[in-house]
Coordinates of C-alpha atoms and ligand atoms in Angstrom, one line a residue:
X1 CA 4.6 34.0 -30.6
X2 CA 2.1 31.2 -31.4
X3 CA 0.9 29.2 -28.4
X4 CA 0.4 26.1 -30.7
X5 CA 2.5 23.1 -29.8
X6 CA 2.2 19.8 -31.7
X7 CA 2.7 17.5 -28.8
X8 CA 1.1 17.3 -25.3
X9 CA 2.5 15.1 -22.6
X10 CA -0.2 14.5 -20.0
X11 CA 1.1 13.7 -16.6
X12 CA -1.0 12.6 -13.6
X13 CA -0.3 12.9 -9.9
X14 CA 1.3 9.5 -9.4
X15 CA 3.7 9.9 -12.3
X16 CA 5.8 12.8 -11.0
X17 CA 9.2 11.6 -12.1
X18 CA 11.7 12.8 -14.7
X19 CA 11.9 9.1 -15.7
X20 CA 8.3 9.4 -17.0
X21 CA 8.6 7.7 -20.3
X22 CA 6.2 10.0 -22.0
X23 CA 8.7 12.8 -21.6
X24 CA 11.6 10.9 -23.2
X25 CA 12.6 11.8 -26.7
X26 CA 10.3 14.9 -26.8
X27 CA 11.6 18.2 -28.2
X28 CA 11.0 20.7 -25.4
X29 CA 10.3 23.5 -27.9
X30 CA 7.5 21.6 -29.5
X31 CA 5.9 20.0 -26.4
X32 CA 3.7 21.1 -23.6
X33 CA 3.3 19.2 -20.4
X34 CA -0.3 19.1 -19.2
X35 CA -1.2 18.7 -15.5
X36 CA -4.6 19.1 -14.0
X37 CA -5.9 19.1 -10.4
X38 CA -9.5 17.9 -10.4
X39 CA -11.3 18.5 -7.2
X40 CA -14.3 16.3 -8.3
X41 CA -11.9 13.4 -8.9
X42 CA -10.6 13.7 -5.3
X43 CA -14.1 13.9 -3.9
X44 CA -15.0 10.5 -5.4
X45 CA -13.7 8.8 -2.2
X46 CA -13.2 10.1 1.4
X47 CA -9.4 10.3 0.9
X48 CA -7.4 11.2 3.9
X49 CA -6.4 14.9 3.8
X50 CA -2.7 14.0 4.1
X51 CA -2.9 11.9 1.0
X52 CA -4.5 14.8 -0.9
X53 CA -1.9 17.3 0.3
X54 CA 0.9 15.0 -0.7
X55 CA -0.3 14.4 -4.2
X56 CA -1.3 18.0 -5.1
X57 CA 1.9 19.4 -3.6
X58 CA 4.1 16.8 -5.3
X59 CA 2.3 17.8 -8.6
X60 CA 2.9 21.5 -8.1
X61 CA 6.6 21.0 -7.1
X62 CA 7.1 18.7 -10.1
X63 CA 5.6 21.2 -12.5
X64 CA 7.9 23.9 -11.1
X65 CA 10.9 21.5 -11.5
X66 CA 9.9 20.8 -15.2
X67 CA 9.6 24.5 -15.9
X68 CA 13.0 25.2 -14.4
X69 CA 14.5 22.6 -16.7
X70 CA 13.0 24.2 -19.8
X71 CA 9.7 22.5 -20.3
X72 CA 6.5 24.5 -21.0
X73 CA 3.8 23.4 -18.5
X74 CA 0.1 24.0 -18.7
X75 CA -0.8 23.5 -15.0
X76 CA -4.4 23.9 -14.0
X77 CA -4.7 24.2 -10.2
X78 CA -7.9 23.7 -8.2
X79 CA -10.2 23.0 -11.1
X80 CA -13.6 21.4 -10.6
X81 CA -13.2 18.6 -13.2
X82 CA -10.7 17.4 -15.8
X83 CA -13.0 18.3 -18.8
X84 CA -13.0 22.1 -18.6
X85 CA -9.2 22.7 -18.3
X86 CA -8.6 20.0 -20.9
X87 CA -10.9 21.9 -23.3
X88 CA -9.0 25.1 -22.5
X89 CA -5.7 23.4 -23.2
X90 CA -6.9 22.0 -26.5
X91 CA -8.1 25.3 -27.8
X92 CA -4.9 27.1 -26.6
X93 CA -2.3 24.7 -27.9
X94 CA -4.1 22.8 -30.7
X95 CA -2.0 19.7 -30.2
X96 CA -1.7 17.1 -33.0
X97 CA -0.9 14.3 -30.7
X98 CA -0.8 13.3 -27.0
X99 CA 1.7 11.2 -25.1
X100 CA 1.0 9.6 -21.8
X101 CA 2.7 7.0 -19.6
X102 CA 0.3 4.1 -19.0
X103 CA -1.9 4.7 -15.9
X104 CA -1.4 2.5 -12.8
X105 CA -5.2 1.9 -12.4
X106 CA -7.0 -0.5 -14.6
X107 CA -9.1 1.1 -17.4
X108 CA -8.0 4.7 -16.7
X109 CA -5.6 5.0 -19.7
X110 CA -8.5 4.1 -22.0
X111 CA -10.9 6.5 -20.2
X112 CA -8.4 9.4 -20.5
X113 CA -7.8 8.7 -24.2
X114 CA -11.6 8.9 -24.8
X115 CA -11.7 12.5 -23.5
X116 CA -9.2 13.6 -26.2
X117 CA -11.9 13.7 -28.9
X118 CA -10.0 11.6 -31.4
X119 CA -6.5 13.2 -31.1
X120 CA -4.1 10.3 -31.3
X121 CA -2.4 9.4 -28.1
X122 CA 0.8 7.4 -27.8
X123 CA 0.9 5.4 -24.6
X124 CA 4.4 4.7 -23.2
X125 CA 5.6 2.1 -20.8
X126 CA 5.4 2.5 -17.0
X127 CA 8.9 3.2 -15.7
X128 CA 8.2 3.1 -11.9
X129 CA 8.6 -0.7 -11.7
X130 CA 11.5 -3.0 -12.4
X131 CA 9.9 -6.0 -13.8
X132 CA 8.4 -6.5 -17.3
X133 CA 5.1 -8.2 -17.9
X134 CA 7.1 -11.0 -19.5
X135 CA 9.2 -11.6 -16.4
X136 CA 5.9 -12.6 -14.7
X137 CA 3.9 -14.1 -17.5
X138 CA 6.7 -16.4 -18.7
X139 CA 6.7 -18.1 -15.3
X140 CA 3.2 -19.4 -15.8
X141 CA 3.4 -22.9 -17.2
X142 CA -0.4 -22.9 -18.0
X143 CA -2.7 -19.9 -18.2
X144 CA -4.3 -20.9 -14.9
X145 CA -1.1 -21.7 -12.9
X146 CA -0.3 -19.7 -9.8
X147 CA 3.1 -18.0 -9.4
X148 CA 4.3 -17.5 -5.8
X149 CA 6.0 -14.3 -4.7
X150 CA 9.1 -16.4 -3.8
X151 CA 9.5 -17.7 -7.3
X152 CA 9.0 -14.3 -8.8
X153 CA 11.4 -12.7 -6.3
X154 CA 14.1 -15.3 -7.2
X155 CA 13.7 -14.2 -10.8
X156 CA 13.9 -10.6 -10.0
X157 CA 17.1 -11.1 -8.0
X158 CA 18.6 -12.8 -11.0
X159 CA 17.3 -10.0 -13.3
X160 CA 18.8 -7.2 -11.2
X161 CA 21.8 -9.1 -9.9
X162 CA 21.0 -7.8 -6.5
X163 CA 22.6 -9.5 -3.5
X164 CA 24.2 -12.1 -5.8
X165 CA 27.7 -13.4 -6.1
X166 CA 27.7 -14.8 -9.6
X167 CA 24.7 -17.0 -9.5
X168 CA 24.8 -17.6 -5.8
X169 CA 22.9 -15.5 -3.2
X170 CA 25.0 -13.5 -0.7
X171 CA 25.4 -15.6 2.4
X172 CA 24.1 -18.8 0.7
X173 CA 20.4 -18.2 1.2
X174 CA 17.8 -16.4 -0.9
X175 CA 15.6 -15.5 2.1
X176 CA 16.6 -14.6 5.7
X177 CA 13.1 -14.2 7.1
X178 CA 13.9 -16.7 9.9
X179 CA 16.4 -14.3 11.4
X180 CA 13.9 -11.5 11.3
X181 CA 10.6 -10.9 13.1
X182 CA 11.4 -10.6 16.7
X183 CA 9.1 -8.9 19.2
X184 CA 10.6 -5.6 20.6
X185 CA 12.0 -5.7 24.1
X186 CA 10.8 -3.0 26.6
X187 CA 14.2 -1.2 26.4
X188 CA 14.3 -1.1 22.6
X189 CA 14.4 2.5 21.3
X190 CA 13.3 3.4 17.8
X191 CA 14.7 6.5 16.1
X192 CA 12.2 9.0 14.6
X193 CA 12.5 9.4 10.8
X194 CA 13.7 12.6 9.3
X195 CA 10.9 15.1 8.6
X196 CA 10.5 17.6 5.7
X197 CA 8.7 20.8 6.8
X198 CA 6.2 22.5 4.5
X199 CA 7.2 25.4 2.2
X200 CA 4.9 28.1 0.9
X201 CA 3.7 26.0 -2.0
X202 CA 2.7 23.1 0.4
X203 CA 1.1 25.7 2.7
X204 CA -1.1 26.8 -0.2
X205 CA -2.1 23.2 -1.0
X206 CA -2.9 22.6 2.7
X207 CA -5.3 25.7 2.6
X208 CA -6.9 24.4 -0.5
X209 CA -7.4 20.9 0.9
X210 CA -8.9 22.3 4.1
X211 CA -11.3 24.4 2.0
X212 CA -12.5 21.6 -0.4
X213 CA -12.3 18.5 1.8
X214 CA -13.1 19.8 5.3
X215 CA -15.2 16.7 6.1
X216 CA -12.5 14.2 5.1
X217 CA -10.5 12.5 7.8
X218 CA -7.1 14.0 8.9
X219 CA -5.8 17.2 10.3
X220 CA -3.3 19.1 8.1
X221 CA -1.6 22.3 8.9
X222 CA 1.5 24.1 7.7
X223 CA 3.1 23.9 11.1
X224 CA 2.8 20.1 11.5
X225 CA 3.4 19.0 7.9
X226 CA 6.4 16.7 7.8
X227 CA 6.5 14.8 4.5
X228 CA 8.7 15.3 1.5
X229 CA 7.1 16.7 -1.7
X230 CA 10.2 16.9 -3.9
X231 CA 12.7 14.3 -5.0
X232 CA 15.5 16.2 -3.2
X233 CA 13.7 15.9 0.2
X234 CA 12.6 12.3 -0.5
X235 CA 16.2 11.4 -1.1
X236 CA 17.2 13.0 2.2
X237 CA 14.6 10.9 4.0
X238 CA 15.7 7.8 2.2
X239 CA 19.3 8.5 3.2
X240 CA 18.2 8.9 6.8
X241 CA 16.5 5.4 6.7
X242 CA 19.7 3.8 5.2
X243 CA 21.9 5.6 7.7
X244 CA 19.9 5.0 10.9
X245 CA 17.2 2.3 10.6
X246 CA 18.0 -0.2 7.8
X247 CA 20.4 -2.3 9.9
X248 CA 17.6 -3.0 12.4
X249 CA 14.8 -3.2 9.8
X250 CA 14.8 -7.0 9.8
X251 CA 14.8 -8.0 13.5
X252 CA 11.7 -5.8 14.3
X253 CA 9.9 -5.9 11.0
X254 CA 6.9 -7.5 12.6
X255 CA 7.0 -6.0 16.0
X256 CA 4.4 -3.5 17.3
X257 CA 4.9 -1.1 20.1
X258 CA 2.4 1.4 21.6
X259 CA 2.9 4.9 20.2
X260 CA 5.6 3.8 17.7
X261 CA 4.4 4.5 14.2
X262 CA 7.5 3.9 12.0
X263 CA 9.6 1.5 14.1
X264 CA 12.4 0.7 11.7
X265 CA 10.3 0.8 8.5
X266 CA 11.4 3.0 5.7
X267 CA 8.2 5.2 5.4
X268 CA 9.1 5.6 1.7
X269 CA 6.2 3.8 0.0
X270 CA 4.2 7.0 -0.7
X271 CA 7.2 8.6 -2.3
X272 CA 7.9 5.6 -4.5
X273 CA 4.2 5.3 -5.6
X274 CA 4.1 9.0 -6.8
X275 CA 7.4 8.8 -8.6
X276 CA 9.7 10.7 -6.3
X277 CA 11.9 7.6 -5.7
X278 CA 12.6 4.6 -7.8
X279 CA 12.5 1.1 -6.2
X280 CA 15.7 0.0 -8.0
X281 CA 17.8 2.9 -6.7
X282 CA 16.6 2.1 -3.2
X283 CA 17.3 -1.6 -3.5
X284 CA 20.8 -0.8 -4.8
X285 CA 21.5 1.6 -2.0
X286 CA 20.4 -1.0 0.5
X287 CA 22.8 -3.5 -1.1
X288 CA 25.6 -1.0 -0.9
X289 CA 25.1 -0.6 2.8
X290 CA 25.5 -4.3 3.3
X291 CA 28.7 -4.3 1.1
X292 CA 30.0 -1.3 3.2
X293 CA 29.4 -3.3 6.4
X294 CA 26.9 -0.9 7.9
X295 CA 23.8 -3.1 7.6
X296 CA 23.3 -6.8 8.3
X297 CA 22.4 -9.1 5.5
X298 CA 19.1 -10.3 7.0
X299 CA 17.8 -6.7 7.1
X300 CA 19.1 -5.8 3.7
X301 CA 17.7 -8.9 2.1
X302 CA 14.3 -8.4 3.9
X303 CA 14.1 -4.8 2.6
X304 CA 15.1 -5.7 -0.9
X305 CA 12.6 -8.5 -1.0
X306 CA 9.8 -6.1 -0.1
X307 CA 10.8 -3.8 -2.9
X308 CA 11.7 -6.1 -5.8
X309 CA 9.7 -9.1 -4.6
X310 CA 6.5 -8.0 -3.0
X311 CA 5.9 -4.7 -4.6
X312 CA 6.6 -6.0 -8.1
X313 CA 4.6 -9.2 -7.5
X314 CA 1.6 -7.2 -6.4
X315 CA 1.8 -5.0 -9.5
X316 CA 2.0 -8.0 -11.8
X317 CA -0.8 -9.9 -10.0
X318 CA -3.1 -6.8 -10.4
X319 CA -2.6 -6.6 -14.1
X320 CA -2.9 -10.3 -14.7
X321 CA -6.2 -10.7 -12.7
X322 CA -8.0 -7.4 -13.2
X323 CA -10.8 -6.4 -13.8
X324 CA -12.7 -9.3 -12.2
X325 CA -10.1 -9.5 -9.4
X326 CA -11.7 -6.5 -7.6
X327 CA -15.0 -8.3 -7.3
X328 CA -13.7 -11.6 -5.8
X329 CA -15.3 -12.8 -2.6
X330 CA -14.3 -16.4 -2.3
X331 CA -15.1 -16.7 1.4
X332 CA -18.5 -15.1 0.9
X333 CA -17.8 -12.3 3.5
X334 CA -20.8 -10.0 3.7
X335 CA -20.5 -7.9 6.9
X336 CA -20.6 -4.1 6.7
X337 CA -17.5 -2.2 7.7
X338 CA -18.0 -1.2 11.4
X339 CA -18.3 2.5 12.2
X340 CA -15.2 2.4 14.3
X341 CA -13.0 2.0 11.2
X342 CA -13.9 5.7 10.6
X343 CA -14.0 6.9 14.2
X344 CA -11.4 4.8 16.0
X345 CA -13.9 4.3 18.8
X346 CA -13.5 0.6 19.9
X347 CA -12.5 -1.1 23.1
X348 CA -10.0 -3.4 21.3
X349 CA -6.7 -1.7 22.1
X350 CA -4.8 -3.1 19.2
X351 CA -7.5 -1.9 16.7
X352 CA -7.7 1.5 18.5
X353 CA -3.9 1.9 18.2
X354 CA -3.8 0.9 14.5
X355 CA -6.7 3.2 13.7
X356 CA -5.0 6.1 15.5
X357 CA -1.9 5.7 13.3
X358 CA -4.1 5.8 10.2
X359 CA -6.3 8.7 11.4
X360 CA -3.3 10.8 12.3
X361 CA -0.7 9.8 9.7
X362 CA -2.6 8.1 6.9
X363 CA 0.0 5.3 7.5
X364 CA 0.6 2.3 9.6
X365 CA 3.3 -0.2 9.1
X366 CA 2.7 -3.5 7.3
X367 CA 2.0 -5.7 10.3
X368 CA -0.7 -3.3 11.7
X369 CA -2.3 -3.4 8.2
X370 CA -2.0 -7.2 7.8
X371 CA -2.2 -8.7 11.3
X372 CA -4.4 -6.1 13.1
X373 CA -6.7 -4.3 10.8
X374 CA -6.6 -6.9 8.0
X375 CA -6.8 -9.9 10.4
X376 CA -9.8 -8.4 12.1
X377 CA -11.5 -7.8 8.8
X378 CA -10.9 -11.4 7.7
X379 CA -12.1 -12.9 11.0
X380 CA -15.2 -10.7 11.1
X381 CA -16.1 -11.5 7.5
X382 CA -16.1 -7.9 6.4
X383 CA -17.2 -7.4 2.8
X384 CA -13.9 -7.3 0.7
X385 CA -14.7 -4.3 -1.5
X386 CA -15.7 -2.2 1.5
X387 CA -12.4 -3.1 3.2
X388 CA -10.5 -2.5 0.0
X389 CA -12.0 0.9 -0.5
X390 CA -11.5 2.0 3.1
X391 CA -7.7 1.1 2.9
X392 CA -7.6 2.9 -0.5
X393 CA -9.1 6.1 0.8
X394 CA -7.2 6.2 4.1
X395 CA -3.6 5.3 3.3
X396 CA -1.2 7.8 2.0
X397 CA 0.4 5.2 -0.3
X398 CA -2.9 3.7 -1.5
X399 CA -3.7 3.2 -5.1
X400 CA -6.0 0.7 -6.8
X401 CA -3.1 -1.5 -8.1
X402 CA -1.6 -2.0 -4.7
X403 CA -4.8 -2.2 -2.7
X404 CA -6.6 -4.9 -4.6
X405 CA -4.0 -7.7 -4.4
X406 CA -3.0 -6.7 -0.9
X407 CA -6.5 -6.4 0.5
X408 CA -8.7 -8.7 -1.6
X409 CA -5.8 -11.2 -2.0
X410 CA -3.3 -11.1 0.9
X411 CA -5.5 -9.9 3.7
X412 CA -8.9 -11.3 3.0
X413 CA -8.1 -14.4 1.0
X414 CA -11.0 -13.4 -1.1
X415 CA -9.1 -14.3 -4.3
X416 CA -9.3 -18.0 -3.6
X417 CA -5.6 -18.2 -2.7
X418 CA -3.6 -16.6 -5.5
X419 CA -1.5 -14.2 -3.4
X420 CA -1.4 -16.4 -0.4
X421 CA -1.9 -20.2 -0.2
X422 CA -3.3 -19.8 3.3
X423 CA -5.1 -16.9 5.0
X424 CA -3.2 -14.7 7.5
X425 CA -5.7 -15.6 10.3
X426 CA -4.4 -15.2 13.8
X427 CA -5.8 -15.2 17.3
X428 CA -4.8 -12.9 20.2
X429 CA -1.8 -15.2 20.8
X430 CA 0.1 -13.7 17.9
X431 CA -0.8 -10.1 18.7
X432 CA 0.2 -10.6 22.4
X433 CA 3.5 -12.1 21.3
X434 CA 4.4 -9.4 18.8
X435 CA 3.1 -6.3 20.6
X436 CA 2.6 -4.7 24.0
X437 CA -1.1 -3.9 23.1
X438 CA -2.8 -6.6 25.1
X439 CA -1.3 -5.4 28.4
X440 CA -3.3 -2.2 28.1
X441 CA -6.5 -3.7 26.8
X442 CA -9.9 -4.2 28.5
X443 CA -10.0 -7.7 26.9
X444 CA -8.0 -10.7 28.1
X445 CA -5.9 -12.3 25.3
X446 CA -5.9 -15.6 27.1
X447 CA -9.7 -16.0 27.3
X448 CA -11.8 -17.3 24.4
X449 CA -15.2 -17.0 26.0
X450 CA -16.8 -14.8 28.7
X451 CA -17.3 -11.1 28.9
X452 CA -13.6 -10.3 29.1
X453 CA -12.5 -12.6 26.3
X454 CA -10.5 -11.1 23.5
X455 CA -12.7 -10.9 20.4
X456 CA -9.9 -12.1 18.2
X457 CA -10.0 -15.5 19.8
X458 CA -13.6 -16.6 19.3
X459 CA -13.7 -14.9 15.9
X460 CA -10.6 -16.9 14.9
X461 CA -12.2 -20.2 15.8
X462 CA -15.5 -19.2 14.3
X463 CA -13.6 -18.2 11.1
X464 CA -12.0 -21.7 10.8
X465 CA -15.3 -23.5 11.6
X466 CA -17.3 -21.3 9.1
X467 CA -14.8 -22.0 6.4
X468 CA -14.0 -25.6 7.3
X469 CA -14.9 -27.1 3.9
X470 CA -12.7 -24.6 2.1
X471 CA -9.6 -25.2 4.2
X472 CA -9.8 -28.8 5.4
X473 CA -7.6 -30.0 2.6
X474 CA -5.2 -27.1 2.6
X475 CA -1.9 -28.7 3.6
X476 CA -0.6 -25.5 5.1
X477 CA -3.5 -25.4 7.5
X478 CA -3.4 -29.0 8.8
X479 CA -2.4 -27.9 12.3
X480 CA -5.0 -25.2 12.5
X481 CA -7.8 -27.4 11.4
X482 CA -6.6 -30.3 13.7
X483 CA -6.7 -27.9 16.6
X484 CA -10.3 -27.0 15.7
X485 CA -11.5 -30.6 15.2
X486 CA -9.8 -31.7 18.5
X487 CA -12.1 -29.4 20.4
X488 CA -15.3 -31.0 21.8
X489 CA -18.4 -30.0 19.9
X490 CA -19.9 -28.3 23.0
X491 CA -16.9 -26.1 23.3
X492 CA -17.0 -25.1 19.6
X493 CA -20.7 -24.3 20.0
X494 CA -19.9 -22.0 23.0
X495 CA -17.1 -20.3 21.1
X496 CA -19.2 -19.7 18.1
X497 CA -22.0 -18.2 20.2
X498 CA -19.4 -15.9 21.7
X499 CA -18.2 -14.9 18.2
X500 CA -21.8 -14.2 17.3
X501 CA -22.2 -11.9 20.3
X502 CA -19.1 -10.0 19.3
X503 CA -20.3 -9.7 15.7
X504 CA -23.6 -8.3 17.0
X505 CA -21.7 -5.9 19.2
X506 CA -19.7 -4.8 16.2
X507 CA -22.9 -4.1 14.3
X508 CA -24.3 -2.2 17.2
X509 CA -21.2 -0.1 17.8
X510 CA -20.3 -1.7 21.1
X511 CA -17.1 -3.7 20.4
Ligands
LIG601 C1 -3.9 -4.4 3.8 C2 -2.7 -3.8 3.2 C3 -2.7 -2.7 2.5 C4 -1.6 -2.2 1.9 N1 -1.7 -1.0 1.2 C5 -0.6 -0.5 0.6 C6 -0.7 0.6 -0.2 O1 -1.8 1.2 -0.3 N2 0.4 1.1 -0.8 C7 1.6 0.5 -0.7 O2 2.6 0.9 -1.3 N3 1.7 -0.6 0.0 C8 0.6 -1.2 0.7 N4 0.8 -2.3 1.4 C9 2.1 -3.0 1.5 C10 2.9 -2.5 2.7 O3 2.2 -2.6 3.9 C11 3.4 -1.0 2.5 O4 4.0 -0.9 1.3 C12 4.3 -0.6 3.6 O5 3.8 -0.8 4.9 C13 4.7 0.8 3.4 O6 5.5 1.3 4.5 P1 7.1 1.5 4.4 O7 7.4 2.3 3.2 O8 7.5 2.0 5.7 O9 7.5 0.0 4.1 P2 8.7 -0.9 4.5 O10 8.3 -1.9 5.5 O11 9.9 -0.1 4.7 O12 8.9 -1.8 3.1 C14 9.7 -1.4 2.0 C15 8.9 -1.2 0.8 O13 8.5 -2.4 0.2 C16 7.3 -2.2 -0.6 N5 6.3 -3.2 -0.2 C17 6.4 -4.0 0.9 N6 5.3 -4.9 0.9 C18 4.6 -4.5 -0.1 C19 3.3 -5.0 -0.6 N7 2.7 -6.1 0.0 N8 2.8 -4.4 -1.7 C20 3.4 -3.4 -2.3 N9 4.6 -2.9 -1.9 C21 5.1 -3.4 -0.8 C22 6.9 -0.7 -0.3 O14 7.2 0.0 -1.4 C23 7.7 -0.3 0.9 O15 8.0 1.0 0.9 C24 -0.4 -2.9 2.0 C25 -0.3 -4.0 2.8 C26 -1.5 -4.5 3.4 C27 -1.4 -5.8 4.1
LIG602 S1 -6.6 -8.5 24.1 FE1 -7.4 -8.8 22.0 S2 -8.4 -6.9 21.5 FE2 -7.1 -6.5 23.2 S3 -5.2 -5.8 22.3 FE3 -4.9 -8.0 22.7 S4 -5.6 -8.9 20.7 FE4 -6.3 -6.8 20.7

């Protein structure tokens, strides 16, 4: 039997879903699915080992699922590069055309097409998002206008009909944030999420990752692996979240507790981003839990907003503002990433805790990303691209499309205020209120200067003083700027000297 097949569908590691639009409408008897593991591609960045295991194992399991349902799959495991297996595939199958769902990273679709040596390639629409480009673009009154997440979220609620009674939002309000975001009390217990142990295939991938990426951060072993790599297991983990944690997702969404990694967060972002779960099915399930009376509205609305508001907004901002978005540095931040981002070796207990979650799990929940690691990076004027690339390499759910607007935009305000009208800058006061970290820290959250003073405090005031001209007319920062200008000049000088000492200590590895 001839091995020739007229159509190749090329699927990459973050597109492992049967909803992949390139598969739709293809005749299985005339199509081959092509999937390639390129070690060189994964060595381009110091990706966390857990992230590599997840992606390769999801790919292998998805290929097996496709084969089981009648697709022919050319799967090239553990290859050095993309080029050589692609050549093999072309000479074996002699395809007349390729189909590929658009890539989630800017410029990659075009780069992949170039490798096909002129064979035509039909690019199909991304199906792992709910919004269309027009949903976002049509909100812009002028090409330069800025669309807020809230405006876009409102539109997405109307588009999906989620949490709506006719045209009215459930409970009369579009956003229940005010009811959320409490610190956790000492007695508050958090349930551990369901785990999915490794099968033989994942065991093989773990061995491979340990062979090729031994110097990357992370410890992976078959005995301790606990993440889903199939849709079936990801759905079980999702059900566990809806059954056991969704109801309390809202109240403790921003809380941080020593040793608690997941709190009531869903821990599903990595599965959504590789294609195992679809955001709309999760949002609808959350809604059904509210309708069934098993989850409170504030939690359900908060969760749905993250999925159909924030996630979609971030995706659309990326595609609107790339490619120059990646290079933005509107606050002119130039400091190198300190060594402790890689080693976790710092005296700041909140940073040490956040970094330990990342080192062990390639995950930390949103507030550790934004208000601990991100906040420090903002206050310490770390260079945006270095911070972006660190997050991208370290986080299990990290991809260019989601990192750039979150890090360059939301966290570092380096985009000049597209994603957020004001920077998420906070002193130790916030961290002390929302966590128990300060109690176990060698620094004192109440002190601004002196050898025991918390670095977040002097760095916070230094940040405001340094960027005074940028923020003095920002109406959302009036209070912050007034608090700064109300301080006597001598005091500001002393605080800024303290900040300088801490920045020097950061550079010398003593912070
Ligand atoms: C500095 C920084 C880096 C981030 N990097 C990533 C990343 O690499 N990949 C990623 O998916 N998310 C990223 N986020 C967004 C958010 O922190 C994670 O989606 C979330 O913490 C994932 O954990 P979870 O599934 O338990 O989320 P939950 O708290 O349960 O939230 C529900 C879902 O909402 C979505 N979501 C919420 N906020 C965002 C957002 N700002 N952008 C995109 N999706 C969002 C995710 O799909 C998430 O699963 C980042 C945020 C910051 C501040
Ligand atoms: S005192 Fe400062 S450095 Fe220590 S945990 Fe609190 S905020 Fe972090």
